[in-house]
PDB file of N, CA and C in Angstrom:
ATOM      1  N   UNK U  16      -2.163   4.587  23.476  1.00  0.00           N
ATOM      2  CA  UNK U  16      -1.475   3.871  22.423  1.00  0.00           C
ATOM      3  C   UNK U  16      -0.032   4.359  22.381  1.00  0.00           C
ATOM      4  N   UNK U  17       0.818   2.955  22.564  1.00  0.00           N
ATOM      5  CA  UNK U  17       2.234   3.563  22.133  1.00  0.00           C
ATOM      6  C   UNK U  17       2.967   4.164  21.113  1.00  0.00           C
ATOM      7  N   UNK U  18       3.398   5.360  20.361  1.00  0.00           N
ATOM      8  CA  UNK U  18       3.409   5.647  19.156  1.00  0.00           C
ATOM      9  C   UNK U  18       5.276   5.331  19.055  1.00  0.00           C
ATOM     10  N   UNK U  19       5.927   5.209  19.505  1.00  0.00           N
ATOM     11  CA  UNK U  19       6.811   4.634  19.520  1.00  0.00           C
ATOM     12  C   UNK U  19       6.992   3.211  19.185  1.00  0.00           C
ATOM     13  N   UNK U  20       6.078   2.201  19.401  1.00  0.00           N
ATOM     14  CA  UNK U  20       5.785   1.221  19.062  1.00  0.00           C
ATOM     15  C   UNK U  20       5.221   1.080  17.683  1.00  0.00           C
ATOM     16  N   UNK U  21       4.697   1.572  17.602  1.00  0.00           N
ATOM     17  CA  UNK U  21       3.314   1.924  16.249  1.00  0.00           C
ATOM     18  C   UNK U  21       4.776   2.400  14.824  1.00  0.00           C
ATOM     19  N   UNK U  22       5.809   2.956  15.740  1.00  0.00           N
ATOM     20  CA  UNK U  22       6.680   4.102  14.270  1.00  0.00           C
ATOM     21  C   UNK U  22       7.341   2.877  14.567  1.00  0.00           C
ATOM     22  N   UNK U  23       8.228   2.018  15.132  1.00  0.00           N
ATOM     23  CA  UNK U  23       9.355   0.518  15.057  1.00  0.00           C
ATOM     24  C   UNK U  23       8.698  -0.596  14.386  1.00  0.00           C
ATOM     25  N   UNK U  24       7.515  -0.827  15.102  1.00  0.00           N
ATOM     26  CA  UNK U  24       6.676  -1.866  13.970  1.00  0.00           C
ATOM     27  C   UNK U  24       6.492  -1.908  12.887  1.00  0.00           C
ATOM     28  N   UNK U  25       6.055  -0.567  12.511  1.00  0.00           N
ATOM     29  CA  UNK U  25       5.305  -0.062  10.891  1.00  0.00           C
ATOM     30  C   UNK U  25       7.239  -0.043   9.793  1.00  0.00           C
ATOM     31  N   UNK U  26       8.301   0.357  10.601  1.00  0.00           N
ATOM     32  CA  UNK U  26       9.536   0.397  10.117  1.00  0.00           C
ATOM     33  C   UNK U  26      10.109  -0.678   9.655  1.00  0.00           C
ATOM     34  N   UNK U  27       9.759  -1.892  10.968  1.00  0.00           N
ATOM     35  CA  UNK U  27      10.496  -3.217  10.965  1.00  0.00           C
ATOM     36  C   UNK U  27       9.656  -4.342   9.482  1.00  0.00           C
ATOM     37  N   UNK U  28       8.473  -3.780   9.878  1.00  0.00           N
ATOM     38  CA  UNK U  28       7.641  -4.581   8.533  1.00  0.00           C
ATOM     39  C   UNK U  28       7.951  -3.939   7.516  1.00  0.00           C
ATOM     40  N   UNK U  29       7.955  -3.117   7.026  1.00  0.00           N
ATOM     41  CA  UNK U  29       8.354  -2.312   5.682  1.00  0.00           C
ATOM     42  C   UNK U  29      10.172  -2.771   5.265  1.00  0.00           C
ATOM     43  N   UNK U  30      11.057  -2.744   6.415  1.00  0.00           N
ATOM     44  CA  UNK U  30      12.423  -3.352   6.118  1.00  0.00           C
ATOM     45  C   UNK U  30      12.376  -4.720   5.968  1.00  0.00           C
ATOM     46  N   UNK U  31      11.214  -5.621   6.123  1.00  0.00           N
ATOM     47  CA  UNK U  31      11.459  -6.918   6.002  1.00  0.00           C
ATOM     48  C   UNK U  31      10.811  -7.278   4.460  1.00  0.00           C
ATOM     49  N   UNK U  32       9.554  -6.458   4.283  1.00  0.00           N
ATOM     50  CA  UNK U  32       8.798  -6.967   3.250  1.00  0.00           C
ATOM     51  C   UNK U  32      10.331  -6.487   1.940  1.00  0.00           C
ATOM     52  N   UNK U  33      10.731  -5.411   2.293  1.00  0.00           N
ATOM     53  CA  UNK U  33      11.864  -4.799   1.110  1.00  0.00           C
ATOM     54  C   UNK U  33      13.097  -6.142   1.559  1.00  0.00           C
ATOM     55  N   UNK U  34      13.375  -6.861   2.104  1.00  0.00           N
ATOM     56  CA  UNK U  34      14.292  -7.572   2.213  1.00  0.00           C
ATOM     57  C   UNK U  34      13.780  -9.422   1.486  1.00  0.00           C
ATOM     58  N   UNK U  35      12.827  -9.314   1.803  1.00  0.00           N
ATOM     59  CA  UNK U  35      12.532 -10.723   1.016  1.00  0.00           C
ATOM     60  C   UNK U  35      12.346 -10.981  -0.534  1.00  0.00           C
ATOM     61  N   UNK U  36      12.515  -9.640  -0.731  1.00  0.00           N
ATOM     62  CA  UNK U  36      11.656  -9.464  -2.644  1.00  0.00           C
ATOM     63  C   UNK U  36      13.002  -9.224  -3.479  1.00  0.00           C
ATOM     64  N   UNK U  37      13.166  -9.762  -4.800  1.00  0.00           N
ATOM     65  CA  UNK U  37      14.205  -8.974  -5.667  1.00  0.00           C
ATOM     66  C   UNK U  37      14.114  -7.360  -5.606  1.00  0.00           C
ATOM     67  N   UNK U  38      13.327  -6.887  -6.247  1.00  0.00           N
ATOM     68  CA  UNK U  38      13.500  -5.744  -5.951  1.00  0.00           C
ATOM     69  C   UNK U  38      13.152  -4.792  -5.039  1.00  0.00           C
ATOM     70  N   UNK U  39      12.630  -5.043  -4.120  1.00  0.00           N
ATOM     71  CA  UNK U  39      12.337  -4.392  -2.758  1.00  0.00           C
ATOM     72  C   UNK U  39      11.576  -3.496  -2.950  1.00  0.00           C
ATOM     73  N   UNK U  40      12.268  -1.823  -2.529  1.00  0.00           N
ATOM     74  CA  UNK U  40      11.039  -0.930  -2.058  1.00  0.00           C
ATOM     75  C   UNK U  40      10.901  -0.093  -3.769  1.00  0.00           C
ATOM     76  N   UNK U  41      11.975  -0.565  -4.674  1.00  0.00           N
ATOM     77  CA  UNK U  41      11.083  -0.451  -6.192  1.00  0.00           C
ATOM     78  C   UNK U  41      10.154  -0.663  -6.903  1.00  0.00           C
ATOM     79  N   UNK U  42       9.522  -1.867  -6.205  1.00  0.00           N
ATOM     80  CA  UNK U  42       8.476  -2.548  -6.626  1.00  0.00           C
ATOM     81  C   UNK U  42       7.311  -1.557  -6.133  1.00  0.00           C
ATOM     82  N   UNK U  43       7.457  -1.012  -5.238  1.00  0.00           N
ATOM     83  CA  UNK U  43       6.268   0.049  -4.400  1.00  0.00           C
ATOM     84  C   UNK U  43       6.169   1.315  -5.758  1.00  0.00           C
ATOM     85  N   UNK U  44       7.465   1.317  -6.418  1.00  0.00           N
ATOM     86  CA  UNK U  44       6.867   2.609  -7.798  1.00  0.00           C
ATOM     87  C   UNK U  44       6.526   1.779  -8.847  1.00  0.00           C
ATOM     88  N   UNK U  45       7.050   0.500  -9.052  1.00  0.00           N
ATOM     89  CA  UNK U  45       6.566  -0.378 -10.279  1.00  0.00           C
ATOM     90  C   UNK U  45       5.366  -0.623 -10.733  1.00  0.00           C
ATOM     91  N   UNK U  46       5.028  -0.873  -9.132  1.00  0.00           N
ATOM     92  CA  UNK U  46       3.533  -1.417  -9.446  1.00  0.00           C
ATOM     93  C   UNK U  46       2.839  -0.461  -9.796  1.00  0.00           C
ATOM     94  N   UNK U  47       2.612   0.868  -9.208  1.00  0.00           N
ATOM     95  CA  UNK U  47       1.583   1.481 -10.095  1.00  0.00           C
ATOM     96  C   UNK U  47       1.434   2.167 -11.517  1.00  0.00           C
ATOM     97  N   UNK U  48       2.720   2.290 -11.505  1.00  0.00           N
ATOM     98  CA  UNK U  48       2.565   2.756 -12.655  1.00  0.00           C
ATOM     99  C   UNK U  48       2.494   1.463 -14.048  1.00  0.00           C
ATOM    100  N   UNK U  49       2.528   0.684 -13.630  1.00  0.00           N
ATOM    101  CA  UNK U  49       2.270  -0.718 -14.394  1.00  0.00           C
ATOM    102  C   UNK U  49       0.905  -0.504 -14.468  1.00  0.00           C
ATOM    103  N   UNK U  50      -0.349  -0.476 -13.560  1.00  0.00           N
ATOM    104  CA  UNK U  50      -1.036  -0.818 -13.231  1.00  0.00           C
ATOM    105  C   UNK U  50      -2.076   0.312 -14.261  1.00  0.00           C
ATOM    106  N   UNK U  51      -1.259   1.929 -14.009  1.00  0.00           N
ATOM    107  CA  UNK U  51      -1.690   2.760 -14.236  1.00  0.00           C
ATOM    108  C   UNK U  51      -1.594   3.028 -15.957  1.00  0.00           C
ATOM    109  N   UNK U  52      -0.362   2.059 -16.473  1.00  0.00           N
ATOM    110  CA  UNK U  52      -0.674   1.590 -18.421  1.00  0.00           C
ATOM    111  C   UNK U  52      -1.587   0.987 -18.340  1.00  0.00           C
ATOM    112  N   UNK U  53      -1.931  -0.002 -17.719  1.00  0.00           N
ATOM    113  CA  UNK U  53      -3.052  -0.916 -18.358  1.00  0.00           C
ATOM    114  C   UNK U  53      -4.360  -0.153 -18.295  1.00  0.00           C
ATOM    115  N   UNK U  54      -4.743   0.906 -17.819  1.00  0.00           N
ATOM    116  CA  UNK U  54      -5.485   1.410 -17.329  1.00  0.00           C
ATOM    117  C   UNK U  54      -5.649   2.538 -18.522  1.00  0.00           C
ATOM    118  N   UNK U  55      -4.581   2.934 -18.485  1.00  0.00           N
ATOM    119  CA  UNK U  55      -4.435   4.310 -20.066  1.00  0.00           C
ATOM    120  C   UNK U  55      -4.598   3.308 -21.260  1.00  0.00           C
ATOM    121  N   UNK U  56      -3.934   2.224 -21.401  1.00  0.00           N
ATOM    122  CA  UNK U  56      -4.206   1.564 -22.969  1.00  0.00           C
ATOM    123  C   UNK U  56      -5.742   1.259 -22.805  1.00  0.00           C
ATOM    124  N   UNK U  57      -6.285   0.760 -21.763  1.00  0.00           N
ATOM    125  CA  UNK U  57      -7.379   0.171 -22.190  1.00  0.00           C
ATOM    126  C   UNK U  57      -8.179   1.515 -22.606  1.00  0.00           C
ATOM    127  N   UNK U  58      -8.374   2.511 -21.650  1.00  0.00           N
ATOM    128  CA  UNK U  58      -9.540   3.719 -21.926  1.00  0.00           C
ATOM    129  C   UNK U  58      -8.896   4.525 -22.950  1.00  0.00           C
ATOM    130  N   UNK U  59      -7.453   4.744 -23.076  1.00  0.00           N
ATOM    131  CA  UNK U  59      -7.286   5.381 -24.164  1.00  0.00           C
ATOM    132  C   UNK U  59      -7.434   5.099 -25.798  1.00  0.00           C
ATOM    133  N   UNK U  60      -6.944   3.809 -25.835  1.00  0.00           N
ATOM    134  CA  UNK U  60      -6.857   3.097 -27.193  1.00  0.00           C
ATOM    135  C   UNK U  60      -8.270   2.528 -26.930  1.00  0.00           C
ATOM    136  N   UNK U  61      -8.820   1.245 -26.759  1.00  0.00           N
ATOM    137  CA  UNK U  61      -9.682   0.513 -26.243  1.00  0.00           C
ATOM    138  C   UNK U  61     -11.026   1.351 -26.688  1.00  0.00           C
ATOM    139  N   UNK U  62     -11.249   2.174 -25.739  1.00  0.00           N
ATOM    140  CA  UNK U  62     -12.827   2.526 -25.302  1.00  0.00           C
ATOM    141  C   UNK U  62     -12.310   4.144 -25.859  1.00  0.00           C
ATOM    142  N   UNK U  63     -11.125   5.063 -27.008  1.00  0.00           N
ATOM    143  CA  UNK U  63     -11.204   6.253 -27.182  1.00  0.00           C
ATOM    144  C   UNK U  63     -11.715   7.096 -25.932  1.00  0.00           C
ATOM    145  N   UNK U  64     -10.949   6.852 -24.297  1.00  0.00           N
ATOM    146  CA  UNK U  64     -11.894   7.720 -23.614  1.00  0.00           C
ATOM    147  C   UNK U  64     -10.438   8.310 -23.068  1.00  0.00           C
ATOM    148  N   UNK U  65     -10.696   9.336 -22.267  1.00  0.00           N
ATOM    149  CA  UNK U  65      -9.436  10.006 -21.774  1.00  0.00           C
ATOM    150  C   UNK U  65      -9.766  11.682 -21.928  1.00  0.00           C
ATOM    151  N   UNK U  66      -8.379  12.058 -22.829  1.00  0.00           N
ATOM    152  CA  UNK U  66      -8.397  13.426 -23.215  1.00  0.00           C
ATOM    153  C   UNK U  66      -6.974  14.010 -22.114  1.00  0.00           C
ATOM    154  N   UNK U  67      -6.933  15.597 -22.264  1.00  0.00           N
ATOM    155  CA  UNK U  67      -5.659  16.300 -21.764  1.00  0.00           C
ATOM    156  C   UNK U  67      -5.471  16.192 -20.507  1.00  0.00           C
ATOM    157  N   UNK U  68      -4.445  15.583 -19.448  1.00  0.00           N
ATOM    158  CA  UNK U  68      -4.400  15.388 -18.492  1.00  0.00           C
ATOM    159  C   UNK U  68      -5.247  14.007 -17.853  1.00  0.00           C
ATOM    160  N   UNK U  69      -5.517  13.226 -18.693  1.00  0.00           N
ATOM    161  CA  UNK U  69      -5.841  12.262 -18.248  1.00  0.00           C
ATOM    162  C   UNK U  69      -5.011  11.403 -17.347  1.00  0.00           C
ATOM    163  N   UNK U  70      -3.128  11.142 -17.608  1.00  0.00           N
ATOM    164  CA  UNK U  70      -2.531  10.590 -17.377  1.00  0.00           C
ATOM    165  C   UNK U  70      -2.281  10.819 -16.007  1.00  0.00           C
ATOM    166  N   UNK U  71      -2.474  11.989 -15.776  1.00  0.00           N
ATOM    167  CA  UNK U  71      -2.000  12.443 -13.872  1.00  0.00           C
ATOM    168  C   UNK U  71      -3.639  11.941 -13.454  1.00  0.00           C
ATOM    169  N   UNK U  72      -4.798  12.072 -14.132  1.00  0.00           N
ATOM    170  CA  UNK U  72      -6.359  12.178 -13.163  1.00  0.00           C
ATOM    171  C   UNK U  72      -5.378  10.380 -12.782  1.00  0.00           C
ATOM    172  N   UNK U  73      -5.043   9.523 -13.490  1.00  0.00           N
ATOM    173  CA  UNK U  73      -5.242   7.898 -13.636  1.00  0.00           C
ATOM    174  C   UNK U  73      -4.686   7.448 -12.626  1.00  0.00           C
ATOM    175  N   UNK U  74      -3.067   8.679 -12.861  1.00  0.00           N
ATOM    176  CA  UNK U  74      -1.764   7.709 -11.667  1.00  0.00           C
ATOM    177  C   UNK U  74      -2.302   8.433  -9.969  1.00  0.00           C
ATOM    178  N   UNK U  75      -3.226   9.737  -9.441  1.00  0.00           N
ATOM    179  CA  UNK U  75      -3.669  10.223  -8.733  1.00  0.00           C
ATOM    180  C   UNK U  75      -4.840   8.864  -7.791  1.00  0.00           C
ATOM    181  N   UNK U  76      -5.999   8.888  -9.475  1.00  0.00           N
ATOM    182  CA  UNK U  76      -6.608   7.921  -8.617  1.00  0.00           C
ATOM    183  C   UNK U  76      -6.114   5.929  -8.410  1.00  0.00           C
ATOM    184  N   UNK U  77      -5.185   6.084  -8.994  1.00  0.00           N
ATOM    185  CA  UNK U  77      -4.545   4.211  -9.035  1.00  0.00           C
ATOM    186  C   UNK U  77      -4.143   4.534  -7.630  1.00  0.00           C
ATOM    187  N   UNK U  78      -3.185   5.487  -7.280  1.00  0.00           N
ATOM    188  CA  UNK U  78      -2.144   5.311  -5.807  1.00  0.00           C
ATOM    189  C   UNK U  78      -3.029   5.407  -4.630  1.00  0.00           C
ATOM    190  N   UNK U  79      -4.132   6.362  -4.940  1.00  0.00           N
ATOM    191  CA  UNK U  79      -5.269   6.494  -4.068  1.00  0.00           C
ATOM    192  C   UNK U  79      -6.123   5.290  -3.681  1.00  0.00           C
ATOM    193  N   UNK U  80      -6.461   4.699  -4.733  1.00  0.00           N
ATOM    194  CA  UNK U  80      -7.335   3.897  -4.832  1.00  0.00           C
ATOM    195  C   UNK U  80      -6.342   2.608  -4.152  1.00  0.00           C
ATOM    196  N   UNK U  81      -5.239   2.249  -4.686  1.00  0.00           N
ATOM    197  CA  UNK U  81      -4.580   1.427  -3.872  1.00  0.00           C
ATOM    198  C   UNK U  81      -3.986   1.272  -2.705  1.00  0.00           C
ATOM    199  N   UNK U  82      -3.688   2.565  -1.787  1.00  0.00           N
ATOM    200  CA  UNK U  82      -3.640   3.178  -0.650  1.00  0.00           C
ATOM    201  C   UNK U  82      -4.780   2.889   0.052  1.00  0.00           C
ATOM    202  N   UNK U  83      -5.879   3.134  -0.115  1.00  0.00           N
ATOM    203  CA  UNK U  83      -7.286   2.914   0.456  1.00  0.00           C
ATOM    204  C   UNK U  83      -7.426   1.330   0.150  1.00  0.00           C
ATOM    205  N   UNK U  84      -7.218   0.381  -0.579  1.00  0.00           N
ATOM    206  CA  UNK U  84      -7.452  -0.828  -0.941  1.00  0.00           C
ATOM    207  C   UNK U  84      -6.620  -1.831   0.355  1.00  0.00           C
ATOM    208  N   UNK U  85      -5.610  -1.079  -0.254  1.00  0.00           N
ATOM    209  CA  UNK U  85      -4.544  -2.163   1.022  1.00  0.00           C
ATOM    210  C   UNK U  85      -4.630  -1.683   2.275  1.00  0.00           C
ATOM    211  N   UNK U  86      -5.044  -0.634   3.060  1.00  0.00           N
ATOM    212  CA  UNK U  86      -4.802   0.034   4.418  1.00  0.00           C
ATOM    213  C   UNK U  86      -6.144  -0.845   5.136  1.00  0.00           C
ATOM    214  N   UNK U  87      -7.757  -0.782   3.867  1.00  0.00           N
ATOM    215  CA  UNK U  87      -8.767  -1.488   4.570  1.00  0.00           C
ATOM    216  C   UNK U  87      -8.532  -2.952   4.835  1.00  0.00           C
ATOM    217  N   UNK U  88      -7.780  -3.491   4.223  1.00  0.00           N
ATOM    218  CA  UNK U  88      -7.540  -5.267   4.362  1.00  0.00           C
ATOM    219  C   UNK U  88      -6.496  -5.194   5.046  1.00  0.00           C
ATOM    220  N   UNK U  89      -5.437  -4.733   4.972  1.00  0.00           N
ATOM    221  CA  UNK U  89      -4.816  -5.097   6.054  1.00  0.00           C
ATOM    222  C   UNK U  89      -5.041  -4.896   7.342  1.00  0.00           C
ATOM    223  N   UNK U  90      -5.514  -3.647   7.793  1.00  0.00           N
ATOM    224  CA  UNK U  90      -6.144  -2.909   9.118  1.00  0.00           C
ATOM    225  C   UNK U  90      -7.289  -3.577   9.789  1.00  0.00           C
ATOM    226  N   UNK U  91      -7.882  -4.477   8.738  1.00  0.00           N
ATOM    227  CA  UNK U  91      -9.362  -4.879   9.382  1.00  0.00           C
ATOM    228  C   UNK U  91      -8.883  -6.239   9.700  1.00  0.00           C
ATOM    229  N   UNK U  92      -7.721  -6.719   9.406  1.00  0.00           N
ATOM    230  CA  UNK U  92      -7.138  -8.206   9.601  1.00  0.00           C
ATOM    231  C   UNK U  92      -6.047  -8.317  10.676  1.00  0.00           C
ATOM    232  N   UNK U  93      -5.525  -6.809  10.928  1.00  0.00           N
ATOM    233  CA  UNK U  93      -4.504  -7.099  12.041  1.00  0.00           C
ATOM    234  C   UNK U  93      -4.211  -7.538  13.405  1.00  0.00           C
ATOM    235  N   UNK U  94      -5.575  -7.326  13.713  1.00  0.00           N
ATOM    236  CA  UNK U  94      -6.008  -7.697  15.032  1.00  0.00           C
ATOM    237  C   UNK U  94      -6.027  -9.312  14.834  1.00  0.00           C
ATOM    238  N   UNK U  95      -6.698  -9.591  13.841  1.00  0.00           N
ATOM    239  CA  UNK U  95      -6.532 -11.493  14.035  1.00  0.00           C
ATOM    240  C   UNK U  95      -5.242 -11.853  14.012  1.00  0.00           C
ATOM    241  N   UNK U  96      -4.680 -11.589  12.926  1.00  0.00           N
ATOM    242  CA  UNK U  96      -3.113 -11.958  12.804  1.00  0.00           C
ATOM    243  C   UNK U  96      -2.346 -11.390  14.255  1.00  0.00           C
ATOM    244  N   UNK U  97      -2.643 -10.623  15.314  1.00  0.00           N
ATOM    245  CA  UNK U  97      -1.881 -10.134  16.244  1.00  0.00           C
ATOM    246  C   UNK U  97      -2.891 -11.284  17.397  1.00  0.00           C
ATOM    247  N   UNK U  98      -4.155 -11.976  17.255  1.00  0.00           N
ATOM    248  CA  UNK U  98      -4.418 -12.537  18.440  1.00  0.00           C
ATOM    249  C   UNK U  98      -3.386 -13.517  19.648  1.00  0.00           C
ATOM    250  N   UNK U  99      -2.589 -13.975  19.110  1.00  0.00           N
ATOM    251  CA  UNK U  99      -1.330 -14.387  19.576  1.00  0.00           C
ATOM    252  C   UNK U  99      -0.709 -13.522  20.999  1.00  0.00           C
ATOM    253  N   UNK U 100      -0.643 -12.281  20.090  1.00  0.00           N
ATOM    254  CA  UNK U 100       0.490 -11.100  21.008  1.00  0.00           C
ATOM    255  C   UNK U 100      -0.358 -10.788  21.973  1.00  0.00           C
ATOM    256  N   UNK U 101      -1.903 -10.538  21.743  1.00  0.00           N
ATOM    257  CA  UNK U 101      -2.709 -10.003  22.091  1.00  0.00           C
ATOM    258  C   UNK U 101      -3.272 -10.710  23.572  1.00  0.00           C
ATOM    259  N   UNK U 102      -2.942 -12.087  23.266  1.00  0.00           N
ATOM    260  CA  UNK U 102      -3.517 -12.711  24.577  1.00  0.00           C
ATOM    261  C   UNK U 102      -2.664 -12.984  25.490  1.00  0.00           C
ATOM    262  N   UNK U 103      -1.385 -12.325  25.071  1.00  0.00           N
ATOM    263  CA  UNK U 103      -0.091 -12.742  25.750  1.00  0.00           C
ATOM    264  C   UNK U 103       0.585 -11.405  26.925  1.00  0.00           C
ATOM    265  N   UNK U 104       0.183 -10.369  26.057  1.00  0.00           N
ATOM    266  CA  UNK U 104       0.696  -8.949  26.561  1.00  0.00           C
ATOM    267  C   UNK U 104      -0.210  -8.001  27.043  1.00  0.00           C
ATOM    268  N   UNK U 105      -0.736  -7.281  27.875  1.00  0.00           N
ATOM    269  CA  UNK U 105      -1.572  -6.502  27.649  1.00  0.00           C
ATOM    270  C   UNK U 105      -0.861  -5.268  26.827  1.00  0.00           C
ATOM    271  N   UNK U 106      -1.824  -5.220  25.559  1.00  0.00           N
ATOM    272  CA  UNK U 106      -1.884  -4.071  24.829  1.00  0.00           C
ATOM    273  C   UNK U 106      -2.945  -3.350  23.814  1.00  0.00           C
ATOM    274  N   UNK U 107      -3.221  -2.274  23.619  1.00  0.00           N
ATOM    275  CA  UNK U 107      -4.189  -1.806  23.379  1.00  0.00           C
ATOM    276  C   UNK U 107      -4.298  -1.960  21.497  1.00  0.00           C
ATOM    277  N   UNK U 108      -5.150  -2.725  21.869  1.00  0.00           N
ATOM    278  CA  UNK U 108      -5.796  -3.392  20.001  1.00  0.00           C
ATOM    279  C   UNK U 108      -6.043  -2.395  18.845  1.00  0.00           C
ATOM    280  N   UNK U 109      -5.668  -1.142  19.499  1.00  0.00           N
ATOM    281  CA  UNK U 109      -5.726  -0.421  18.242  1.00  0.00           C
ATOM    282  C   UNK U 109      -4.648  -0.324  17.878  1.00  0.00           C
ATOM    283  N   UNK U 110      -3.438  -0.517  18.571  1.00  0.00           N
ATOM    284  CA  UNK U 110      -1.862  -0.451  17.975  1.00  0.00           C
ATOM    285  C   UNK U 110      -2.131  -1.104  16.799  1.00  0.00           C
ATOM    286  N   UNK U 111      -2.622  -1.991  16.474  1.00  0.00           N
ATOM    287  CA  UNK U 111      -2.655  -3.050  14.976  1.00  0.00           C
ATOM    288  C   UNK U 111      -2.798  -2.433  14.098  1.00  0.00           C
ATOM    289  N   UNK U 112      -3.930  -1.901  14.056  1.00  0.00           N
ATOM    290  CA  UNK U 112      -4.578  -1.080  12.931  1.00  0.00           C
ATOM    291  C   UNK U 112      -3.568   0.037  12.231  1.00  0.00           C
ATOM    292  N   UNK U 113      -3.064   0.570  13.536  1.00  0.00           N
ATOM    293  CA  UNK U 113      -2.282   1.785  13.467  1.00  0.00           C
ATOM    294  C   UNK U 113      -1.340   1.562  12.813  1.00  0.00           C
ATOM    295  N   UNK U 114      -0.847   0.193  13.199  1.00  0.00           N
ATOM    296  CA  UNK U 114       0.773  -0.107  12.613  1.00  0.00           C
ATOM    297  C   UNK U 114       0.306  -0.344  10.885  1.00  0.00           C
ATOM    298  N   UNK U 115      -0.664  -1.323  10.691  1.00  0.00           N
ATOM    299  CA  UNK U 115      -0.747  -1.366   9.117  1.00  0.00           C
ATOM    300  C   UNK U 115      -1.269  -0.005   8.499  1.00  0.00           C
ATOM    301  N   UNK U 116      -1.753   0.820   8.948  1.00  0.00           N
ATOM    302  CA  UNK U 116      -2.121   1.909   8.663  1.00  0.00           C
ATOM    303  C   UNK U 116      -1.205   3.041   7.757  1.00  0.00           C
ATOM    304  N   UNK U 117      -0.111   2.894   9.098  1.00  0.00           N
ATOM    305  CA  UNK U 117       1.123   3.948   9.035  1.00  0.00           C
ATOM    306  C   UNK U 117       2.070   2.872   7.777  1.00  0.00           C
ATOM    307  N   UNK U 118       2.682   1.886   8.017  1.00  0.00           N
ATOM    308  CA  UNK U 118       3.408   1.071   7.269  1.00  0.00           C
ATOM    309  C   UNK U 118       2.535   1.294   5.523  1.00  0.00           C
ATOM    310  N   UNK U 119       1.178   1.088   5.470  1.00  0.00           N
ATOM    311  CA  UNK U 119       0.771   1.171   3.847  1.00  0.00           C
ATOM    312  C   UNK U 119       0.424   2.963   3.270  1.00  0.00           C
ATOM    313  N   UNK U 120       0.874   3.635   4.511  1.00  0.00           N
ATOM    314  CA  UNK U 120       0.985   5.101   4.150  1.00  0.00           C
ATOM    315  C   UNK U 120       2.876   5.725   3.480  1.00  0.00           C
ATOM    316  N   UNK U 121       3.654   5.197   4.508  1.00  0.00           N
ATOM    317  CA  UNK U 121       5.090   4.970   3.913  1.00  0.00           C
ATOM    318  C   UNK U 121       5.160   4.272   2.612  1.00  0.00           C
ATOM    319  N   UNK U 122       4.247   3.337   2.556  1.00  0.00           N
ATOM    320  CA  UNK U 122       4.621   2.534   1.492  1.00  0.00           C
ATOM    321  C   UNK U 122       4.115   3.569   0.319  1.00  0.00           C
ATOM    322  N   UNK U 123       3.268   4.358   0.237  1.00  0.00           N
ATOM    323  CA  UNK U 123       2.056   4.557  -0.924  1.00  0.00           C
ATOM    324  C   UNK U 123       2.577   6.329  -1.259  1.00  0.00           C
ATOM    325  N   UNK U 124       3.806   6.930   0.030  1.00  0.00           N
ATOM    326  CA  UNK U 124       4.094   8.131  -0.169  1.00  0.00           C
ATOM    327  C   UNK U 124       5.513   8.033  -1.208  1.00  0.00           C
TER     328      UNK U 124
END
């Protein structure tokens, strides 16, 4: 596997997805911690559940949990979305995986 390939790919997609959006690679801190209020109002207010340090257990497991969410769907889909390149070039089909892999690890650090 080319890892040179794998680090330009995973770069070039991450500079494009930040180039099409208003706010680009801000949106990568927005979202969780958006994600990670709705999550404290509901168990905190809502359901009285929580307690000291709840707020780091929440934003720990949201980034986690969404790190692992997006790496399995995208990774298990890249190979289709690459069948194109794939029948065109010889190259080794795990580059795909790798590239969404590495790209939703940048994104999630």
């Amino acid at each position: 596997m080319n890892l040179d390939l794998v680090l330009v790919s995973a770069k070039a997609s991450l500079w494009n997805q930040t180039s099409q959006t208003y706010f680009g690679w801000l949106w990568w801190v927005v979202e969780p911690i958006m994600t990670m209020l709705v999550y404290y109002f509901v168990f905190e207010f809502l359901l009285n559940r929580g307690g000291p340090g709840f707020v780091y257990l929440l934003l720990i497991g949201v980034v986690a949990w969404s790190w692992f969410g997006n790496t399995v769907s995208n990774a298990s889909t890249s190979i289709l979305r690459a069948k194109g390149t794939i029948s065109c070039i010889n190259i080794s089909k795990a580059v795909f995986p790798a590239i969404a892999i590495l790209e939703n690890s940048f994104r999630s650090a």
